[in-house]
XYZ file of C-alpha atoms in Angstrom:
404
model
C 13.704 14.267 61.738
C 13.788 11.540 64.391
C 10.227 11.433 65.590
C 7.277 9.093 65.552
C 3.725 9.632 64.190
C 2.253 8.453 67.481
C 3.303 11.397 69.531
C 0.531 13.866 70.250
C 2.095 16.775 68.385
C 3.929 15.031 65.586
C 3.460 16.913 62.351
C 3.153 20.325 64.089
C 5.918 22.771 63.161
C 6.807 25.553 65.553
C 8.942 28.634 64.668
C 10.420 29.536 68.065
C 11.790 33.123 68.629
C 11.793 32.691 72.381
C 14.621 32.976 74.828
C 15.434 32.851 78.562
C 12.619 30.858 80.317
C 8.933 31.742 79.773
C 8.996 30.892 76.026
C 11.627 28.113 75.941
C 9.924 26.134 78.752
C 6.649 26.329 76.616
C 8.313 25.288 73.368
C 10.170 22.510 75.037
C 6.910 21.005 76.110
C 5.677 21.160 72.543
C 8.955 19.581 71.259
C 8.883 16.796 73.957
C 5.536 15.655 72.577
C 6.483 15.557 68.981
C 6.414 19.101 67.549
C 9.275 20.114 65.223
C 10.543 23.236 67.029
C 12.861 25.368 65.033
C 14.673 27.806 67.319
C 15.529 31.181 65.770
C 18.704 32.551 67.356
C 20.953 35.524 66.871
C 24.396 34.722 65.203
C 27.253 34.749 67.595
C 25.052 35.094 70.699
C 21.946 33.012 70.557
C 19.418 32.665 73.358
C 20.386 34.790 76.347
C 20.236 31.718 78.504
C 23.279 30.343 76.789
C 25.414 32.819 78.572
C 23.226 34.200 81.398
C 25.106 32.094 83.996
C 28.943 32.224 84.033
C 29.418 28.594 83.398
C 30.388 27.845 79.871
C 32.292 30.310 77.681
C 30.957 29.240 74.293
C 27.335 28.862 75.476
C 26.982 25.430 74.189
C 27.159 23.346 77.520
C 25.389 25.777 79.908
C 23.040 23.755 82.100
C 20.471 26.449 82.163
C 20.129 26.532 78.323
C 20.255 22.757 78.296
C 17.327 22.521 80.697
C 14.990 24.442 78.455
C 15.998 23.412 74.796
C 16.092 19.753 74.174
C 14.262 18.334 71.147
C 14.730 21.664 69.230
C 16.671 22.614 66.201
C 18.635 25.861 66.032
C 19.116 28.202 63.125
C 21.119 31.396 63.479
C 19.835 34.273 61.316
C 20.801 37.951 61.142
C 17.257 39.393 61.176
C 18.512 42.898 60.585
C 18.871 41.916 56.960
C 15.915 41.657 54.555
C 17.121 38.306 53.181
C 16.807 36.733 56.695
C 13.197 38.085 57.047
C 12.399 36.319 53.728
C 13.736 33.098 55.260
C 11.320 33.545 58.067
C 8.441 34.137 55.771
C 9.374 31.026 53.847
C 9.497 28.987 56.979
C 6.111 30.366 58.091
C 4.338 29.208 54.977
C 4.520 25.633 56.065
C 4.468 26.244 59.883
C 1.634 25.888 62.471
C 2.787 28.033 65.395
C 5.093 31.012 65.892
C 6.107 31.809 69.473
C 7.842 34.798 70.911
C 8.352 36.409 74.286
C 9.751 39.829 73.228
C 8.337 42.954 74.555
C 5.029 44.052 73.152
C 5.380 45.368 69.646
C 8.841 43.996 68.786
C 7.452 41.257 66.518
C 5.472 43.812 64.655
C 8.368 46.153 64.213
C 10.479 43.223 62.868
C 7.781 42.464 60.275
C 6.474 39.343 62.115
C 3.291 40.323 63.667
C 0.215 38.185 63.423
C -1.383 40.448 60.758
C 1.602 40.079 58.492
C 2.116 36.342 59.089
C -1.546 35.383 58.758
C -1.483 36.923 55.274
C 1.255 34.594 54.390
C -0.373 31.614 56.180
C -3.979 31.964 57.354
C -3.673 28.864 59.476
C -0.688 30.241 61.593
C -1.097 30.566 65.304
C 0.964 33.399 66.809
C 1.685 32.859 70.493
C 3.059 35.768 72.559
C 4.334 35.502 76.141
C 5.076 38.853 77.769
C 5.696 40.394 81.078
C 2.377 42.181 81.457
C 0.343 41.901 78.380
C 0.243 43.339 74.830
C -1.393 46.584 75.871
C -1.938 48.631 78.975
C 0.054 50.822 81.295
C 2.766 48.157 81.941
C 2.981 46.674 78.432
C 6.154 48.630 77.636
C 8.087 47.171 80.502
C 10.460 44.312 80.177
C 9.040 41.142 81.643
C 10.870 39.506 84.495
C 9.943 36.905 87.019
C 10.744 38.888 90.141
C 8.958 41.970 88.861
C 5.860 39.812 88.284
C 6.160 38.459 91.895
C 6.261 42.061 93.176
C 3.512 43.571 90.979
C 1.046 40.729 91.390
C 0.830 40.871 95.154
C 2.671 37.484 95.639
C 5.760 39.061 97.204
C 3.759 40.977 99.718
C 1.929 37.884 101.034
C 4.029 36.127 103.660
C 3.297 33.307 106.018
C 4.723 35.337 108.823
C 4.164 39.085 108.632
C 7.171 39.803 110.896
C 9.730 38.371 108.460
C 11.205 40.651 105.838
C 9.883 40.546 102.278
C 11.855 38.262 100.108
C 12.114 37.065 96.510
C 10.959 33.440 95.833
C 14.105 31.983 94.461
C 12.609 29.763 91.775
C 11.223 31.362 88.533
C 7.634 30.593 89.441
C 6.061 33.216 87.170
C 8.175 32.173 84.129
C 7.294 28.497 84.474
C 3.506 29.108 85.233
C 3.210 31.593 82.278
C 5.092 29.044 79.957
C 2.674 26.394 80.905
C -0.271 28.716 80.315
C 1.170 29.505 76.843
C 1.273 25.707 76.164
C -2.423 25.496 77.040
C -3.180 28.490 74.725
C -1.360 27.000 71.860
C -2.997 23.609 72.185
C -6.486 25.183 72.478
C -5.810 27.193 69.351
C -4.687 24.160 67.459
C -7.941 22.398 68.511
C -9.967 25.406 67.405
C -8.084 25.634 64.115
C -9.255 22.120 63.567
C -12.838 23.281 63.589
C -12.501 26.631 61.851
C -9.488 26.126 59.571
C -7.956 29.388 60.708
C -5.186 30.310 63.104
C -5.249 33.181 65.602
C -3.169 35.216 67.936
C -2.909 34.009 71.600
C -1.068 35.569 74.545
C -0.244 35.093 78.268
C 1.851 37.175 80.641
C 3.853 36.728 83.755
C 1.627 39.128 85.537
C -1.688 37.395 84.559
C -0.258 33.973 85.474
C 0.692 35.085 88.910
C -2.679 36.718 89.521
C -4.435 33.568 88.187
C -2.455 31.431 90.541
C -4.018 33.413 93.423
C -7.580 32.599 92.302
C -8.787 31.666 95.787
C -7.099 34.590 97.525
C -8.367 36.979 94.847
C -11.901 35.751 95.158
C -11.867 36.179 98.963
C -10.628 39.762 98.547
C -12.948 40.689 95.702
C -16.031 39.278 97.340
C -15.312 39.793 101.077
C -12.405 42.265 101.287
C -10.617 39.753 103.472
C -7.151 38.411 103.273
C -6.663 34.599 102.696
C -3.209 33.298 103.410
C -3.024 29.496 103.710
C 0.642 29.683 104.750
C -0.201 31.980 107.768
C -2.720 29.582 109.342
C -1.909 28.903 113.086
C -1.263 25.215 112.841
C 0.935 25.395 109.779
C 4.665 26.143 109.828
C 8.302 25.236 109.255
C 10.126 24.182 112.318
C 13.819 23.368 113.030
C 14.779 20.110 114.733
C 18.096 18.979 116.077
C 19.231 17.812 112.609
C 17.279 19.689 110.078
C 13.707 21.039 109.693
C 10.141 19.954 108.957
C 6.853 21.395 107.953
C 3.587 20.638 109.591
C 0.142 21.409 108.198
C -2.582 21.034 110.762
C -5.635 20.878 108.510
C -8.537 18.629 107.256
C -9.346 17.343 110.729
C -11.983 18.120 113.275
C -9.563 19.242 115.930
C -5.933 19.103 114.532
C -4.480 20.938 117.545
C -5.586 18.103 119.824
C -3.720 15.597 117.665
C -0.660 17.838 117.372
C -0.561 18.194 121.077
C -0.658 14.375 121.401
C 2.213 13.946 118.876
C 4.295 16.474 120.718
C 3.593 14.901 124.142
C 1.862 18.097 125.432
C -1.567 18.506 127.235
C -4.391 19.107 124.838
C -3.727 22.826 123.915
C -7.202 23.076 122.241
C -8.741 22.976 125.792
C -6.977 26.185 126.681
C -9.266 29.152 126.113
C -6.542 31.171 124.231
C -6.355 28.257 121.653
C -9.928 27.050 121.803
C -11.007 28.312 118.319
C -9.388 29.094 115.005
C -9.816 32.786 115.660
C -8.106 32.493 119.126
C -5.291 30.424 117.616
C -4.717 33.167 115.041
C -4.683 35.792 117.767
C -2.147 33.832 119.806
C -0.170 32.320 116.833
C 3.205 33.746 118.109
C 2.835 31.978 121.503
C 1.582 28.767 119.782
C 4.490 28.622 117.440
C 6.923 29.446 120.260
C 5.693 26.279 121.997
C 5.972 24.277 118.819
C 9.469 25.486 118.156
C 10.575 24.525 121.637
C 9.312 21.089 121.302
C 10.615 20.378 117.792
C 14.078 21.624 118.637
C 14.425 18.894 121.241
C 14.360 15.899 118.892
C 15.415 14.811 115.359
C 13.354 15.223 112.183
C 12.746 11.570 111.888
C 11.607 11.368 115.455
C 8.986 14.066 115.166
C 7.777 13.035 111.699
C 7.029 9.618 113.122
C 5.138 11.199 116.021
C 3.058 13.451 113.780
C 2.289 10.645 111.301
C 1.021 8.509 114.168
C -1.645 11.170 114.610
C -2.266 11.522 110.834
C -0.940 15.099 110.790
C 0.325 16.271 107.369
C 4.057 16.662 107.602
C 7.239 16.514 105.716
C 10.994 16.988 106.043
C 12.446 20.111 104.503
C 14.855 18.766 101.854
C 17.539 20.477 99.803
C 17.142 20.312 96.024
C 20.032 17.803 96.013
C 18.221 15.587 98.501
C 14.911 15.898 96.546
C 16.597 14.895 93.318
C 18.045 11.862 95.112
C 14.851 10.834 96.768
C 13.340 7.381 96.012
C 10.103 8.965 94.861
C 11.886 11.000 92.310
C 13.495 7.810 90.953
C 10.175 5.964 90.999
C 8.541 8.737 89.027
C 11.286 8.793 86.510
C 11.586 12.596 87.014
C 15.343 12.833 86.108
C 16.392 11.666 82.632
C 19.777 11.066 81.032
C 20.309 11.951 77.395
C 23.219 11.721 75.084
C 24.775 15.077 74.009
C 27.347 15.917 71.334
C 30.102 16.206 74.014
C 28.887 14.054 76.942
C 25.710 12.520 78.505
C 23.735 14.995 80.567
C 21.055 14.653 83.258
C 17.998 16.891 83.000
C 14.420 17.096 84.519
C 12.011 15.097 82.360
C 8.298 15.673 82.165
C 5.852 15.824 85.103
C 3.172 14.261 82.967
C 2.403 10.545 83.104
C 0.612 9.122 80.155
C -0.028 5.540 79.392
C 0.745 6.102 75.746
C 4.357 6.637 74.585
C 3.856 10.344 74.288
C 7.092 11.917 75.714
C 10.357 11.273 73.708
C 13.811 12.675 73.778
C 14.789 12.898 70.146
C 17.504 15.502 70.289
C 19.998 16.936 72.694
C 19.867 20.739 73.244
C 21.282 22.224 70.019
C 24.478 24.072 69.439
C 24.020 27.523 68.126
C 22.929 27.514 64.405
C 23.765 23.780 64.155
C 20.630 22.865 62.134
C 20.293 25.954 59.849
C 21.264 24.348 56.634
C 19.178 21.320 57.237
C 16.093 23.411 58.119
C 16.491 25.382 54.868
C 17.091 22.404 52.793
C 13.761 20.938 54.058
C 12.154 24.258 53.192
C 13.151 23.775 49.594
C 16.341 25.929 49.484
C 19.043 24.741 47.073
C 22.573 24.001 48.071
C 23.619 27.113 46.105
C 21.124 29.330 47.924
C 22.257 28.036 51.284
C 25.948 28.612 50.438
C 25.052 32.141 49.458
C 23.319 32.878 52.736
C 26.290 31.422 54.657
C 28.759 33.479 52.571
C 26.754 36.678 53.144
C 26.654 36.135 56.973
C 22.818 36.021 56.883
C 22.886 32.460 58.020
C 25.606 31.065 60.337
C 26.553 27.532 61.057
C 27.810 24.622 59.111
C 26.538 22.672 56.147
C 24.954 19.356 57.182
C 22.852 16.536 55.973
C 22.079 16.166 52.184
C 23.064 19.918 51.768
C 26.685 19.174 52.622
């Protein structure tokens, strides 16, 4: 395998049953930093994200799948057959981590629960990402990002109570839970270094979305008061003649005075109806009406310059296309280009900056089952055994490497 011993997770082997986003974004982080991630997929179908967007008929070039699965190897196994289960057990013997994001109880019914796998390998770490947790009244439900937004209270909290409820269009719960699962795995690896034993770890979309609201939850639990940073009276998104901007009037003694100066208005903080934060909240609708009227009279660039002269936090509202093309994105190296089997592709890289050479792209996102024979050869399977598994349809893919 093309890796270096200097990467933080080199030498760590991960058996990856995950699909869609929560699990794959977790295991991609592990793979990006050196882990050997072996992706277990269904023959003929693979990870649901290969075909969840109507983009690529054979599921090999789908940008959604590609965004989540670089640096991994794919093996396609028919896990309905006992011989395929024995393959998994053989892989687990020399693995460090097994990751899944099925519904609660699925891995146990398949014969791959922590109790079973820890008998085979006491050092194994079984990591489970679910919708709502391994037990409890919601554990039976399929996990999905939008459901977690709704059930966690996130969807009900809006910056403007008069606007209709809406779905946040980026998979916030999937990503946050995936990153929490990375943390759990890394902590378990560190603890195993002290105890010599693995353990079961889990996270859920629901818990991650609740944890993200730690400030708001503390305010409610301790004071029974709502905290909503987006609803503060001097914060908002406002249209201009050629776009939109956001303004955050905070971290100053009297931000409304400085906002008034930026907008060329008399000091609104001197008016009794806007004289305190409480009065500003009471009269937020009128305050924002005045802001909208002013901002709509000039360009985004004009008003950003005026606000920045007064040291008011502000930003243009960019499209994703504009954000990807921004100079800061280029400076940070956020977008990477890698070679694929068919053509080069651009993907988001890592948001982490480390002075050591920790992040590496070693492999393009794999074709379905492309690495099965190589994985089994490394696990000690003979060419004849690999041929037999291929012939029986237990393993699908092509012979490669020394096994060819």
